[in-house]
Backbone as a printed PyTorch tensor [residue, N CA C, xyz], in Angstrom:
tensor([[[  0.8300,  -1.1930,   0.0000],
         [  0.0000,   0.0000,   0.0000],
         [  0.8730,   1.2560,   0.0000]],

        [[  1.9430,   1.2660,   0.7790],
         [  2.8370,   2.4140,   0.8540],
         [  3.4660,   2.7280,  -0.4980]],

        [[  3.5970,   1.7130,  -1.3700],
         [  4.2390,   1.9370,  -2.6630],
         [  3.4350,   2.8890,  -3.5430]],

        [[  2.1420,   3.0710,  -3.2680],
         [  1.3140,   3.9920,  -4.0380],
         [  1.5430,   5.4460,  -3.6140]],

        [[  2.1800,   5.6280,  -2.4890],
         [  2.4250,   6.9760,  -1.9850],
         [  3.5120,   7.6330,  -2.8340]],

        [[  3.4260,   8.9520,  -2.9630],
         [  4.4240,   9.6910,  -3.7280],
         [  5.0100,  10.7930,  -2.8500]],

        [[  6.1960,  11.2110,  -3.2080],
         [  6.8450,  12.3160,  -2.5090],
         [  6.6890,  13.5670,  -3.3530]],

        [[  6.2360,  14.6440,  -2.6990],
         [  6.0860,  15.9220,  -3.4060],
         [  6.2910,  17.0680,  -2.4460]],

        [[  6.6270,  18.2260,  -3.0120],
         [  6.7750,  19.4230,  -2.1910],
         [  5.4140,  19.8090,  -1.6330]],

        [[  5.4100,  20.3270,  -0.4210],
         [  4.1650,  20.7550,   0.2060],
         [  3.4140,  21.7550,  -0.6740]],

        [[  4.1280,  22.6420,  -1.3510],
         [  3.4640,  23.6470,  -2.1970],
         [  2.7960,  23.0310,  -3.4280]],

        [[  3.1730,  21.7970,  -3.7970],
         [  2.4930,  21.0970,  -4.8870],
         [  1.2660,  20.3520,  -4.3770]],

        [[  1.1640,  20.2180,  -3.0710],
         [  0.0960,  19.4580,  -2.4190],
         [ -0.9090,  20.3770,  -1.7230]],

        [[ -0.4140,  21.5280,  -1.2350],
         [ -1.2120,  22.4740,  -0.4500],
         [ -1.0920,  23.8570,  -1.0680]],

        [[ -2.2160,  24.5620,  -1.1410],
         [ -2.1900,  25.9610,  -1.5640],
         [ -2.0310,  26.8090,  -0.3070]],

        [[ -0.9440,  27.5600,  -0.2270],
         [ -0.6610,  28.3870,   0.9380],
         [ -1.2010,  29.7950,   0.7370]],

        [[ -1.9030,  30.2880,   1.7480],
         [ -2.4870,  31.6360,   1.7370],
         [ -3.1990,  31.9520,   0.4200]],

        [[ -4.2060,  31.1380,   0.0780],
         [ -4.9270,  31.3620,  -1.1740],
         [ -5.6670,  32.7000,  -1.1540]],

        [[ -5.8560,  33.2550,  -2.3140],
         [ -6.5440,  34.5470,  -2.4260],
         [ -8.0410,  34.3620,  -2.2190]],

        [[ -8.6080,  35.2760,  -1.4430],
         [-10.0510,  35.3400,  -1.2220],
         [-10.4360,  36.8040,  -1.2300]],

        [[-11.6240,  37.0820,  -1.7050],
         [-12.0840,  38.4630,  -1.7500],
         [-12.9100,  38.7830,  -0.5060]],

        [[-12.4980,  39.8110,   0.2000],
         [-13.2290,  40.3170,   1.3610],
         [-12.8830,  41.7960,   1.4590]],

        [[-13.8680,  42.6400,   1.1860],
         [-13.6150,  44.0770,   1.1490],
         [-13.5010,  44.6560,   2.5530]],

        [[-12.5810,  45.6030,   2.7020],
         [-12.4260,  46.2920,   3.9830],
         [-13.7440,  46.9350,   4.3740]],

        [[-14.0670,  46.8110,   5.6610],
         [-15.3100,  47.3710,   6.1780],
         [-16.4910,  46.4150,   6.1180]],

        [[-16.2830,  45.2290,   5.5180],
         [-17.3470,  44.2280,   5.4360],
         [-17.4830,  43.5200,   6.7790]],

        [[-18.7220,  43.3320,   7.2370],
         [-18.9780,  42.5720,   8.4590],
         [-18.8010,  41.0960,   8.1320]],

        [[-17.9180,  40.4290,   8.8360],
         [-17.6000,  39.0330,   8.5380],
         [-17.2610,  38.2840,   9.8210]],

        [[-17.2110,  36.9720,   9.7150],
         [-16.8370,  36.1230,  10.8470],
         [-15.3310,  36.2240,  11.0710]],

        [[-14.9810,  36.5120,  12.3140],
         [-13.5740,  36.6310,  12.6930],
         [-13.2170,  35.5070,  13.6580]],

        [[-12.0570,  34.9020,  13.4070],
         [-11.5150,  33.8960,  14.3180],
         [-10.2100,  34.4590,  14.8500]],

        [[-10.2380,  34.8680,  16.0950],
         [ -9.0560,  35.4440,  16.7310],
         [ -8.1380,  34.3210,  17.2270]],

        [[ -6.8490,  34.5930,  17.2300],
         [ -5.8620,  33.6070,  17.6790],
         [ -6.1750,  33.0950,  19.0800]],

        [[ -6.5930,  34.0030,  19.9680],
         [ -6.8370,  33.5890,  21.3560],
         [ -8.0670,  32.6980,  21.5130]],

        [[ -8.8580,  32.5700,  20.4640],
         [-10.0460,  31.7100,  20.5190],
         [ -9.7420,  30.2710,  20.1270]],

        [[ -8.5660,  30.0350,  19.5140],
         [ -8.1940,  28.6670,  19.1590],
         [ -7.6900,  27.9460,  20.3980]],

        [[ -8.1750,  26.7350,  20.5800],
         [ -7.7410,  25.9120,  21.7040],
         [ -6.5580,  25.0520,  21.2580]],

        [[ -5.5360,  24.9200,  22.1080],
         [ -4.3660,  24.1080,  21.7430],
         [ -4.7510,  22.6760,  21.3700]],

        [[ -4.1710,  22.1960,  20.2890],
         [ -4.3540,  20.8290,  19.8170],
         [ -5.8310,  20.4400,  19.7030]],

        [[ -6.6410,  21.3760,  19.2020],
         [ -8.0710,  21.1400,  19.0240],
         [ -8.4580,  21.5160,  17.6020]],

        [[ -9.0370,  20.5800,  16.9020],
         [ -9.4110,  20.7750,  15.5040],
         [-10.5450,  21.7830,  15.3580]],

        [[-11.5300,  21.6650,  16.2120],
         [-12.7680,  22.4520,  16.0860],
         [-12.5750,  23.8810,  16.5850]],

        [[-13.2280,  24.8070,  15.9090],
         [-13.2570,  26.2140,  16.3120],
         [-14.6000,  26.4420,  16.9860]],

        [[-14.5850,  26.7550,  18.2710],
         [-15.8380,  26.9010,  19.0160],
         [-16.2830,  28.3460,  19.1770]],

        [[-15.3550,  29.2850,  19.1310],
         [-15.7110,  30.6780,  19.4140],
         [-15.3070,  31.5650,  18.2390]],

        [[-16.2830,  32.2940,  17.7340],
         [-16.0420,  33.2720,  16.6740],
         [-16.7460,  34.5630,  17.0690]],

        [[-16.5270,  35.5860,  16.2870],
         [-17.2320,  36.8420,  16.4970],
         [-17.4800,  37.4810,  15.1350]],

        [[-18.3870,  38.4110,  15.0970],
         [-18.6010,  39.1950,  13.8800],
         [-17.8560,  40.5020,  14.0680]],

        [[-17.1090,  40.9050,  13.0390],
         [-16.3240,  42.1360,  13.1010],
         [-16.1850,  42.6950,  11.6960]],

        [[-15.8520,  43.9820,  11.6360],
         [-15.5910,  44.6120,  10.3520],
         [-14.1970,  44.2190,   9.8930]],

        [[-14.0840,  43.7340,   8.6680],
         [-12.7920,  43.3160,   8.1430],
         [-11.9210,  44.5420,   7.8830]],

        [[-10.7150,  44.5200,   8.4630],
         [ -9.7690,  45.6080,   8.2200],
         [ -8.3990,  45.0580,   7.8240]],

        [[ -8.2870,  43.7480,   7.7390],
         [ -7.0330,  43.1120,   7.3640],
         [ -6.8830,  41.7780,   8.0760]],

        [[ -5.9040,  41.0230,   7.6620],
         [ -5.6410,  39.7360,   8.2820],
         [ -5.8100,  38.5990,   7.2930]],

        [[ -5.5530,  37.3890,   7.7640],
         [ -5.6700,  36.1940,   6.9370],
         [ -7.1350,  35.9480,   6.6020]],

        [[ -7.3980,  35.5530,   5.3550],
         [ -8.7530,  35.2410,   4.9150],
         [ -8.8270,  33.7530,   4.6010]],

        [[ -9.9580,  33.1450,   4.9250],
         [-10.1140,  31.7100,   4.7340],
         [-11.5790,  31.3550,   4.5360]],

        [[-11.8110,  30.1100,   4.1440],
         [-13.1770,  29.6150,   3.9660],
         [-13.2390,  28.1900,   4.5170]],

        [[-14.4470,  27.6290,   4.5180],
         [-14.6100,  26.2600,   4.9990],
         [-13.7000,  25.3200,   4.2220]],

        [[-13.1080,  24.3790,   4.9470],
         [-12.1940,  23.4160,   4.3440],
         [-10.7360,  23.8120,   4.4630]],

        [[-10.4880,  25.0570,   4.8530],
         [ -9.1050,  25.5160,   5.0390],
         [ -8.5970,  25.1230,   6.4210]],

        [[ -7.2950,  24.9990,   6.5320],
         [ -6.6260,  24.7950,   7.8100],
         [ -5.9000,  26.0900,   8.1420]],

        [[ -6.0640,  26.5630,   9.3750],
         [ -5.3250,  27.7470,   9.8080],
         [ -4.2880,  27.3210,  10.8310]],

        [[ -3.0610,  27.7640,  10.5900],
         [ -1.9000,  27.3720,  11.3850],
         [ -1.2510,  28.6310,  11.9500]],

        [[ -1.0890,  28.6800,  13.2630],
         [ -0.3840,  29.8000,  13.8850],
         [  1.0580,  29.7660,  13.4230]],

        [[  1.5850,  30.9210,  13.0270],
         [  2.9730,  30.9650,  12.5380],
         [  3.9090,  31.6640,  13.5120]],

        [[  3.3960,  32.1060,  14.6410],
         [  4.1880,  32.8890,  15.5970],
         [  4.3730,  32.1050,  16.8970]],

        [[  5.4980,  32.3680,  17.5470],
         [  5.7520,  31.7630,  18.8460],
         [  4.9680,  32.5160,  19.9160]],

        [[  4.4550,  31.9410,  20.9570],
         [  4.4480,  30.5160,  21.2800],
         [  3.2250,  29.7810,  20.7460]],

        [[  2.4030,  30.4570,  19.9450],
         [  1.1380,  29.8630,  19.4870],
         [  1.3340,  28.5650,  18.7080]],

        [[  2.3250,  28.5360,  17.8010],
         [  2.5660,  27.3080,  17.0490],
         [  3.0060,  26.1850,  17.9800]],

        [[  3.9560,  26.4720,  18.8430],
         [  4.4340,  25.4380,  19.7710],
         [  3.2980,  24.9370,  20.6710]],

        [[  2.3450,  25.8130,  20.9720],
         [  1.2130,  25.4530,  21.8320],
         [  0.1120,  24.7160,  21.0810]],

        [[  0.3000,  24.4820,  19.7790],
         [ -0.6450,  23.6570,  19.0300],
         [ -1.8530,  24.3840,  18.4820]],

        [[ -1.7200,  25.6610,  18.1920],
         [ -2.8600,  26.4130,  17.6570],
         [ -2.9530,  26.2220,  16.1400]],

        [[ -3.6630,  25.1820,  15.7810],
         [ -3.9530,  24.8320,  14.3970],
         [ -5.3900,  24.3360,  14.3920]],

        [[ -6.1960,  24.8000,  13.4410],
         [ -7.6070,  24.4110,  13.4290],
         [ -8.1040,  24.2140,  12.0110]],

        [[ -9.2170,  23.4950,  11.9100],
         [ -9.8760,  23.2330,  10.6400],
         [-11.1200,  24.0990,  10.5590]],

        [[-11.2230,  24.8940,   9.5110],
         [-12.3490,  25.8170,   9.3640],
         [-13.5490,  25.0740,   8.7700]],

        [[-14.6220,  24.9960,   9.5610],
         [-15.8620,  24.3760,   9.0780],
         [-17.0930,  25.0350,   9.7050]],

        [[-16.9250,  26.2580,  10.1970],
         [-17.9980,  26.9360,  10.9290],
         [-18.6070,  28.1020,  10.1590]],

        [[-18.1590,  28.3200,   8.9450],
         [-18.6710,  29.4350,   8.1530],
         [-19.9060,  29.0060,   7.3520]],

        [[-20.6700,  29.9800,   6.9030],
         [-21.8090,  29.7000,   6.0280],
         [-21.2860,  29.3180,   4.6400]],

        [[-22.1150,  28.6770,   3.8630],
         [-21.7520,  28.3000,   2.4940],
         [-21.3180,  29.5330,   1.7070]],

        [[-20.1220,  29.4950,   1.1350],
         [-19.6150,  30.5920,   0.3220],
         [-19.0800,  31.7780,   1.1050]],

        [[-19.1180,  31.7080,   2.4330],
         [-18.6560,  32.8220,   3.2740],
         [-17.1410,  32.8030,   3.4100]],

        [[-16.5470,  33.9760,   3.4020],
         [-15.1250,  34.1260,   3.7040],
         [-15.0190,  34.7020,   5.1080]],

        [[-14.1640,  34.1120,   5.9200],
         [-13.9000,  34.6170,   7.2580],
         [-12.4890,  35.1820,   7.3010]],

        [[-12.1470,  35.7560,   8.4530],
         [-10.7960,  36.2960,   8.5880],
         [-10.3190,  36.1340,  10.0170]],

        [[ -9.0060,  36.3440,  10.1780],
         [ -8.4050,  36.2270,  11.4940],
         [ -7.0550,  36.9040,  11.5090]],

        [[ -6.2660,  36.5050,  12.4450],
         [ -4.9660,  37.1010,  12.6970],
         [ -4.0580,  37.0910,  11.4620]],

        [[ -3.2390,  38.1210,  11.3590],
         [ -2.2000,  38.1380,  10.3270],
         [ -1.1490,  37.0690,  10.6320]],

        [[ -1.2020,  36.5030,  11.8230],
         [ -0.2400,  35.4790,  12.2410],
         [ -0.7000,  34.0630,  11.9140]],

        [[ -1.7160,  33.9330,  11.0460],
         [ -2.1420,  32.6220,  10.5570],
         [ -1.5220,  32.3660,   9.1880]],

        [[ -1.1390,  31.1260,   8.9590],
         [ -0.8610,  30.6460,   7.6170],
         [ -2.0920,  29.8340,   7.2390]],

        [[ -2.6950,  30.1720,   6.1150],
         [ -3.8860,  29.4600,   5.6430],
         [ -3.4350,  28.4020,   4.6440]],

        [[ -3.9350,  27.1810,   4.8310],
         [ -3.5750,  26.0740,   3.9540],
         [ -4.8560,  25.4670,   3.3860]],

        [[ -4.8870,  25.3500,   2.0770],
         [ -6.0650,  24.8270,   1.3830],
         [ -5.6560,  23.6370,   0.5250]],

        [[ -6.5090,  22.6130,   0.5250],
         [ -6.2840,  21.4500,  -0.3350],
         [ -6.3670,  21.8790,  -1.7900]],

        [[ -5.5560,  21.2480,  -2.6220],
         [ -5.5890,  21.5080,  -4.0640],
         [ -6.5650,  20.5270,  -4.7090]],

        [[ -7.4650,  21.0900,  -5.4940],
         [ -8.4910,  20.2980,  -6.1790],
         [ -7.8610,  19.1460,  -6.9580]],

        [[ -8.3430,  17.9200,  -6.7030],
         [ -7.8670,  16.7420,  -7.4210],
         [ -6.5200,  16.2120,  -6.9690]],

        [[ -5.8960,  16.9110,  -6.0000],
         [ -4.5670,  16.5150,  -5.5320],
         [ -4.5970,  16.1300,  -4.0530]],

        [[ -5.2980,  16.9350,  -3.2540],
         [ -5.2950,  16.7210,  -1.8150],
         [ -6.6890,  16.8770,  -1.2210]],

        [[ -6.8860,  16.2530,  -0.0880],
         [ -8.1510,  16.2750,   0.6430],
         [ -8.0510,  17.2650,   1.8050]],

        [[ -9.0570,  18.1220,   2.0030],
         [ -8.9880,  19.1270,   3.0820],
         [ -8.7240,  18.5380,   4.4740]],

        [[ -9.4060,  17.4530,   4.8000],
         [ -9.1920,  16.8380,   6.1210],
         [ -7.7600,  16.3210,   6.2390]],

        [[ -7.2690,  15.6890,   5.1910],
         [ -5.9160,  15.1440,   5.2080],
         [ -4.8890,  16.2560,   5.3620]],

        [[ -5.1200,  17.4040,   4.7020],
         [ -4.2160,  18.5570,   4.8410],
         [ -4.1340,  18.9800,   6.3040]],

        [[ -5.2880,  19.0180,   6.9890],
         [ -5.2800,  19.3680,   8.4230],
         [ -4.3990,  18.3880,   9.2000]],

        [[ -4.5770,  17.0980,   8.9520],
         [ -3.8170,  16.1070,   9.7170],
         [ -2.3290,  16.1320,   9.3700]],

        [[ -1.9880,  16.4970,   8.1550],
         [ -0.5750,  16.7130,   7.8170],
         [ -0.0400,  17.8780,   8.6480]],

        [[ -0.8210,  18.9710,   8.7310],
         [ -0.3830,  20.1790,   9.4450],
         [ -0.1630,  19.9460,  10.9350]],

        [[ -0.8850,  18.9970,  11.5270],
         [ -0.6960,  18.7460,  12.9650],
         [  0.2380,  17.5660,  13.2330]],

        [[  0.7430,  16.9570,  12.1770],
         [  1.6420,  15.8150,  12.3660],
         [  2.9540,  16.2850,  12.9940]],

        [[  3.5610,  15.4450,  13.8180],
         [  4.8530,  15.8160,  14.4130],
         [  5.9000,  16.1640,  13.3470]],

        [[  5.9170,  15.4460,  12.2400],
         [  6.8700,  15.7120,  11.1550],
         [  6.7520,  17.1560,  10.6740]],

        [[  5.5520,  17.5900,  10.3480],
         [  5.3060,  18.9290,   9.8150],
         [  5.5670,  19.9880,  10.8890]],

        [[  5.0110,  19.7660,  12.0790],
         [  5.1480,  20.7490,  13.1650],
         [  6.6080,  20.9660,  13.5650]],

        [[  7.3630,  19.8860,  13.6890],
         [  8.7670,  20.0120,  14.0950],
         [  9.5600,  20.8430,  13.0930]],

        [[  9.3230,  20.6170,  11.8100],
         [ 10.0490,  21.3890,  10.8040],
         [  9.6090,  22.8510,  10.7910]],

        [[  8.3190,  23.0870,  10.9880],
         [  7.8260,  24.4710,  11.0510],
         [  8.4450,  25.1880,  12.2550]],

        [[  8.4620,  24.5250,  13.3940],
         [  9.0170,  25.1300,  14.6130],
         [ 10.5120,  25.3970,  14.4550]],

        [[ 11.2360,  24.4530,  13.8850],
         [ 12.6850,  24.6280,  13.6930],
         [ 13.0090,  25.7290,  12.6950]],

        [[ 12.0560,  26.0690,  11.8170],
         [ 12.3090,  27.1040,  10.8090],
         [ 12.0930,  28.5200,  11.3420]],

        [[ 11.6070,  28.6470,  12.5690],
         [ 11.2470,  29.9620,  13.0950],
         [ 12.4650,  30.8780,  13.2260]],

        [[ 12.2640,  32.1350,  12.8180],
         [ 13.3030,  33.1510,  12.9250],
         [ 12.6880,  34.4280,  13.4750]],

        [[ 13.5360,  35.2980,  13.9660],
         [ 13.0780,  36.5860,  14.4850],
         [ 13.5800,  36.7940,  15.8900]],

        [[ 13.2160,  37.9380,  16.4390],
         [ 13.6650,  38.2590,  17.7900],
         [ 12.9910,  37.3470,  18.8060]],

        [[ 13.6090,  37.2050,  19.9280],
         [ 13.0960,  36.3540,  20.9940],
         [ 11.6730,  36.7600,  21.3570]],

        [[ 10.7920,  35.7740,  21.4190],
         [  9.4010,  36.0320,  21.7660],
         [  8.5390,  36.4570,  20.5920]],

        [[  9.1380,  36.7550,  19.4570],
         [  8.3890,  37.1760,  18.2660],
         [  8.8480,  36.3940,  17.0380]],

        [[  9.2180,  35.1590,  17.2460],
         [  9.6920,  34.3540,  16.1260],
         [  8.5190,  33.8570,  15.2890]],

        [[  8.7770,  33.7480,  13.9840],
         [  7.7460,  33.3170,  13.0520],
         [  8.2820,  32.2200,  12.1410]],

        [[  7.3710,  31.3570,  11.7090],
         [  7.7010,  30.2940,  10.7630],
         [  8.1350,  30.9200,   9.4420]],

        [[  9.1830,  30.3760,   8.8630],
         [  9.5690,  30.7540,   7.5050],
         [  8.6880,  29.9320,   6.5620]],

        [[  7.6990,  30.5850,   6.0040],
         [  6.7360,  29.8770,   5.1620],
         [  7.4150,  29.1420,   4.0120]],

        [[  8.4810,  29.7100,   3.4630],
         [  9.1720,  29.0670,   2.3430],
         [  9.7200,  27.6920,   2.7480]],

        [[ 10.1060,  27.5470,   4.0080],
         [ 10.6240,  26.2560,   4.4720],
         [  9.5210,  25.2020,   4.4340]],

        [[  8.3280,  25.5430,   4.9230],
         [  7.2630,  24.5270,   4.9170],
         [  6.7020,  24.3140,   3.5060]],

        [[  6.7320,  25.3450,   2.6720],
         [  6.2830,  25.1680,   1.2810],
         [  7.1940,  24.1970,   0.5410]],

        [[  8.4700,  24.1810,   0.8730],
         [  9.4370,  23.3070,   0.2060],
         [  9.6370,  21.9710,   0.9140]],

        [[  8.9050,  21.7510,   1.9730],
         [  8.9940,  20.4990,   2.7180],
         [  8.5580,  19.3330,   1.8310]],

        [[  9.3390,  18.2690,   1.8230],
         [  9.0030,  17.0720,   1.0520],
         [  8.0350,  16.2180,   1.8610]],

        [[  6.8690,  15.9790,   1.2900],
         [  5.8330,  15.1730,   1.9420],
         [  5.6510,  13.8590,   1.2000]],

        [[  5.3920,  12.8180,   1.9480],
         [  5.0300,  11.5350,   1.3590],
         [  3.5180,  11.4150,   1.5000]],

        [[  2.8070,  11.3490,   0.3610],
         [  1.3420,  11.3770,   0.3970],
         [  0.7410,  10.2210,  -0.3950]],

        [[ -0.3950,   9.7220,   0.0810],
         [ -1.0780,   8.6420,  -0.6300],
         [ -1.9660,   9.2030,  -1.7460]],

        [[ -2.5270,   8.3260,  -2.5630],
         [ -3.4870,   8.7790,  -3.5680],
         [ -4.6820,   9.4740,  -2.8960]],

        [[ -5.3710,  10.3060,  -3.6600],
         [ -6.4710,  11.1220,  -3.1270],
         [ -7.5270,  10.2850,  -2.4060]],

        [[ -7.9220,   9.1590,  -2.9570],
         [ -8.9600,   8.3390,  -2.3090],
         [ -8.4980,   7.8480,  -0.9350]],

        [[ -7.2460,   7.4730,  -0.8230],
         [ -6.7010,   7.0220,   0.4670],
         [ -6.6380,   8.2100,   1.4340]],

        [[ -6.2710,   9.3950,   0.9390],
         [ -6.2820,  10.6010,   1.7780],
         [ -7.6720,  10.8170,   2.3720]],

        [[ -8.7000,  10.6780,   1.5340],
         [-10.0850,  10.8840,   1.9920],
         [-10.4590,   9.8780,   3.0730]],

        [[-10.0510,   8.6420,   2.8870],
         [-10.3520,   7.5990,   3.8750],
         [ -9.6280,   7.8820,   5.1910]],

        [[ -8.3610,   8.2450,   5.1250],
         [ -7.5870,   8.5620,   6.3310],
         [ -8.1750,   9.7850,   7.0250]],

        [[ -8.4400,  10.8430,   6.2640],
         [ -9.0090,  12.0620,   6.8260],
         [-10.3440,  11.8180,   7.4840]],

        [[-11.2080,  11.0330,   6.8440],
         [-12.5290,  10.7150,   7.3970],
         [-12.4070,   9.9120,   8.6910]],

        [[-11.5270,   8.9270,   8.6780],
         [-11.3300,   8.0860,   9.8680],
         [-10.8340,   8.9240,  11.0540]],

        [[ -9.8080,   9.7270,  10.8200],
         [ -9.2580,  10.5530,  11.9040],
         [-10.2620,  11.6150,  12.3680]],

        [[-11.0660,  12.1180,  11.4540],
         [-12.0940,  13.0960,  11.8040],
         [-13.1410,  12.4780,  12.7420]],

        [[-13.5070,  11.2430,  12.4740],
         [-14.4640,  10.5470,  13.3510],
         [-13.8880,  10.3700,  14.7530]],

        [[-12.6100,  10.0760,  14.8420],
         [-11.9680,   9.9620,  16.1560],
         [-11.9880,  11.3090,  16.8750]],

        [[-11.6830,  12.3890,  16.1430],
         [-11.7410,  13.7280,  16.7470],
         [-13.1380,  14.0500,  17.2610]],

        [[-14.1690,  13.6570,  16.5180],
         [-15.5520,  13.8970,  16.9620],
         [-15.8360,  13.1440,  18.2570]],

        [[-15.3810,  11.9060,  18.3500],
         [-15.5940,  11.1120,  19.5670],
         [-14.8510,  11.7380,  20.7600]],

        [[-13.6550,  12.2320,  20.5220],
         [-12.9040,  12.9040,  21.5840],
         [-13.6590,  14.1380,  22.0570]],

        [[-14.2020,  14.9120,  21.1270],
         [-14.9560,  16.1240,  21.4820],
         [-16.1900,  15.7790,  22.3060]],

        [[-16.8990,  14.7160,  21.9230],
         [-18.0810,  14.2880,  22.6910],
         [-17.6640,  13.8430,  24.0830]],

        [[-16.5830,  13.0780,  24.1920],
         [-16.1040,  12.6350,  25.5060],
         [-15.6980,  13.8280,  26.3760]],

        [[-15.0490,  14.8220,  25.7810],
         [-14.6760,  16.0170,  26.5510],
         [-15.9050,  16.7570,  27.0420]],

        [[-16.9360,  16.8170,  26.1930],
         [-18.1740,  17.4920,  26.5820],
         [-18.8570,  16.7320,  27.7360]],

        [[-18.8740,  15.4100,  27.6600],
         [-19.4410,  14.5940,  28.7400],
         [-18.6660,  14.8270,  30.0270]],

        [[-17.3310,  14.8470,  29.9420],
         [-16.5080,  15.0950,  31.1230],
         [-16.7940,  16.4680,  31.7210]],

        [[-16.9470,  17.4900,  30.8730],
         [-17.2650,  18.8400,  31.3590],
         [-18.6160,  18.8530,  32.0610]],

        [[-19.6020,  18.1530,  31.4870],
         [-20.9320,  18.0860,  32.1060],
         [-20.8800,  17.3770,  33.4580]],

        [[-20.1200,  16.3050,  33.5200],
         [-19.9870,  15.5720,  34.7900],
         [-19.2810,  16.4100,  35.8480]],

        [[-18.2690,  17.1490,  35.4190],
         [-17.5350,  18.0060,  36.3600],
         [-18.4100,  19.1220,  36.8960]],

        [[-19.3250,  19.6190,  36.0590],
         [-20.2270,  20.7030,  36.4810],
         [-21.2580,  20.1650,  37.4460]]])
């Protein structure tokens, strides 16, 4: 099965910071960095705000914190809370990653982004002054990834997504019991 996997640059597999149209002054869904929970796929808290700048994304995109300590703390999430066709926005400190049509699966892209392999290289690429270090996007764009065929990506992404849903339900049950 592994023999069907191919090695390719991340930029051939993932579209980084794709263009989206959102006019300044437009009321839109905002996802602030402080609303992302460490090592949690789901985005639970959003707000409506006037767009004045920042990363733009849509459903199916993965948002990855590019600044210290947010990246090290696991602030990476999968966007699935927007309305159909809606563009949202957030911190300028997000790297937006989108699956490429016919090449990659959105869920699989998220799981690649949270994999130890990807995270370790992103963290090691950070440069800048102490406390304000940022990922060198060019390093992760040129990262060599080993990826399966699209159908296998979909199966892996779906399976891991179901596990994440079960974890979320268990956490909710635990919170209810604690209350």
